[in-house]
Amino acid sequence: MPARRYDVWMPSLAPSERLLRTVQTGRITWPRFLREYRRELFMDGPVDARSRSIKNHGQKFTLRLIKQLARRNRVTLMCHCAEDQAQCHRHELRRLIHSI
Ligand SMILES: [Zn+2]
């Protein structure tokens, strides 16, 4: 996807390549993929071990930031797959952003 078509590329909000491969090769079901994807999004990073009380909880604050941005401006979630692709992590991401 050409860089001029988006404002920010956020690989931190994508499923890991490993998780994506497991669902693309049929080793896990779509519902299982969604559960694992949600787990990945909130996974602690190594830096969290350096703070006793303040934790990042993965992408939690990024999701909250997007939610705030979406109150003022249109936010469009893009992916490499086709726009009408039903099985895309963007749908789950959208649900999470609304619920967080
Ligand atoms: Zn997609």
CSV table of C-alpha atoms and ligand atoms in Angstrom, one decimal:
chain,number,residue,atom,x,y,z
A,1,MET,CA,0.0,0.0,0.0
A,2,PRO,CA,1.6,3.4,-1.0
A,3,ALA,CA,2.5,5.6,2.0
A,4,ARG,CA,0.6,8.5,0.6
A,5,ARG,CA,-2.7,6.6,1.1
A,6,TYR,CA,-2.4,6.6,4.9
A,7,ASP,CA,-1.4,8.9,7.8
A,8,VAL,CA,0.1,6.3,10.1
A,9,TRP,CA,1.2,2.7,9.6
A,10,MET,CA,0.6,0.9,12.9
A,11,PRO,CA,2.0,-2.6,12.8
A,12,SER,CA,1.5,-2.7,16.5
A,13,LEU,CA,-2.2,-3.1,15.9
A,14,ALA,CA,-1.8,-5.9,13.4
A,15,PRO,CA,-1.9,-9.6,14.3
A,16,SER,CA,1.6,-11.0,14.6
A,17,GLU,CA,3.0,-12.7,11.4
A,18,ARG,CA,2.9,-16.0,13.3
A,19,LEU,CA,-0.7,-15.7,14.3
A,20,LEU,CA,-1.7,-14.6,10.8
A,21,ARG,CA,0.1,-17.6,9.3
A,22,THR,CA,-1.7,-20.1,11.7
A,23,VAL,CA,-5.1,-18.8,10.6
A,24,GLN,CA,-4.2,-18.5,6.9
A,25,THR,CA,-3.0,-22.1,6.8
A,26,GLY,CA,-6.1,-23.3,8.5
A,27,ARG,CA,-4.4,-24.5,11.7
A,28,ILE,CA,-6.7,-22.4,13.9
A,29,THR,CA,-10.3,-21.3,13.4
A,30,TRP,CA,-11.4,-17.7,12.8
A,31,PRO,CA,-13.0,-17.4,16.3
A,32,ARG,CA,-9.7,-18.7,17.9
A,33,PHE,CA,-7.7,-16.3,15.8
A,34,LEU,CA,-9.8,-13.4,17.1
A,35,ARG,CA,-9.3,-14.5,20.7
A,36,GLU,CA,-5.5,-14.8,20.2
A,37,TYR,CA,-5.4,-11.5,18.4
A,38,ARG,CA,-7.1,-9.8,21.3
A,39,ARG,CA,-4.6,-11.4,23.6
A,40,GLU,CA,-1.7,-10.2,21.5
A,41,LEU,CA,-3.1,-6.6,21.5
A,42,PHE,CA,-3.0,-6.4,25.3
A,43,MET,CA,0.2,-8.4,25.8
A,44,ASP,CA,2.7,-6.7,28.1
A,45,GLY,CA,6.1,-5.7,26.5
A,46,PRO,CA,9.5,-6.3,28.2
A,47,VAL,CA,9.5,-2.6,29.3
A,48,ASP,CA,6.6,-3.3,31.6
A,49,ALA,CA,8.8,-5.3,33.9
A,50,ARG,CA,10.7,-2.1,34.6
A,51,SER,CA,7.8,-0.4,36.3
A,52,ARG,CA,6.1,-1.6,39.4
A,53,SER,CA,2.8,0.1,39.0
A,54,ILE,CA,2.5,1.7,35.5
A,55,LYS,CA,1.9,-0.9,32.8
A,56,ASN,CA,1.3,-0.4,29.1
A,57,HIS,CA,-1.0,-3.4,28.7
A,58,GLY,CA,0.1,-3.7,25.1
A,59,GLN,CA,-1.9,-1.4,22.8
A,60,LYS,CA,-4.5,-0.4,25.3
A,61,PHE,CA,-3.6,3.3,25.3
A,62,THR,CA,-3.2,3.3,21.5
A,63,LEU,CA,-6.8,2.0,21.2
A,64,ARG,CA,-8.0,4.7,23.6
A,65,LEU,CA,-6.1,7.4,21.7
A,66,ILE,CA,-7.8,6.3,18.4
A,67,LYS,CA,-11.1,6.3,20.1
A,68,GLN,CA,-10.5,10.0,21.2
A,69,LEU,CA,-9.3,10.9,17.7
A,70,ALA,CA,-12.5,9.3,16.2
A,71,ARG,CA,-14.6,11.7,18.3
A,72,ARG,CA,-13.2,14.6,16.4
A,73,ASN,CA,-12.2,13.2,13.0
A,74,ARG,CA,-12.9,10.3,10.8
A,75,VAL,CA,-10.6,7.4,11.5
A,76,THR,CA,-10.2,4.8,8.7
A,77,LEU,CA,-8.7,1.4,9.5
A,78,MET,CA,-6.8,0.0,6.5
A,79,CYS,CA,-5.3,-3.4,5.8
A,80,HIS,CA,-3.6,-5.2,2.9
A,81,CYS,CA,-6.6,-7.4,2.3
A,82,ALA,CA,-9.7,-6.5,0.2
A,83,GLU,CA,-12.0,-3.8,1.6
A,84,ASP,CA,-15.0,-6.2,1.8
A,85,GLN,CA,-13.0,-9.0,3.3
A,86,ALA,CA,-15.2,-10.4,6.2
A,87,GLN,CA,-12.4,-12.1,7.9
A,88,CYS,CA,-10.1,-9.2,8.6
A,89,HIS,CA,-8.6,-8.1,12.0
A,90,ARG,CA,-9.9,-4.6,11.3
A,91,HIS,CA,-13.5,-5.6,12.3
A,92,GLU,CA,-12.3,-6.8,15.7
A,93,LEU,CA,-10.1,-3.8,16.1
A,94,ARG,CA,-13.1,-1.5,15.4
A,95,ARG,CA,-15.2,-3.4,18.0
A,96,LEU,CA,-12.3,-3.1,20.6
A,97,ILE,CA,-11.8,0.6,19.9
A,98,HIS,CA,-15.6,1.2,20.6
A,99,SER,CA,-15.6,-0.9,23.7
A,100,ILE,CA,-12.4,0.3,25.4
B,1,ZN,ZN,-7.3,-7.4,6.5
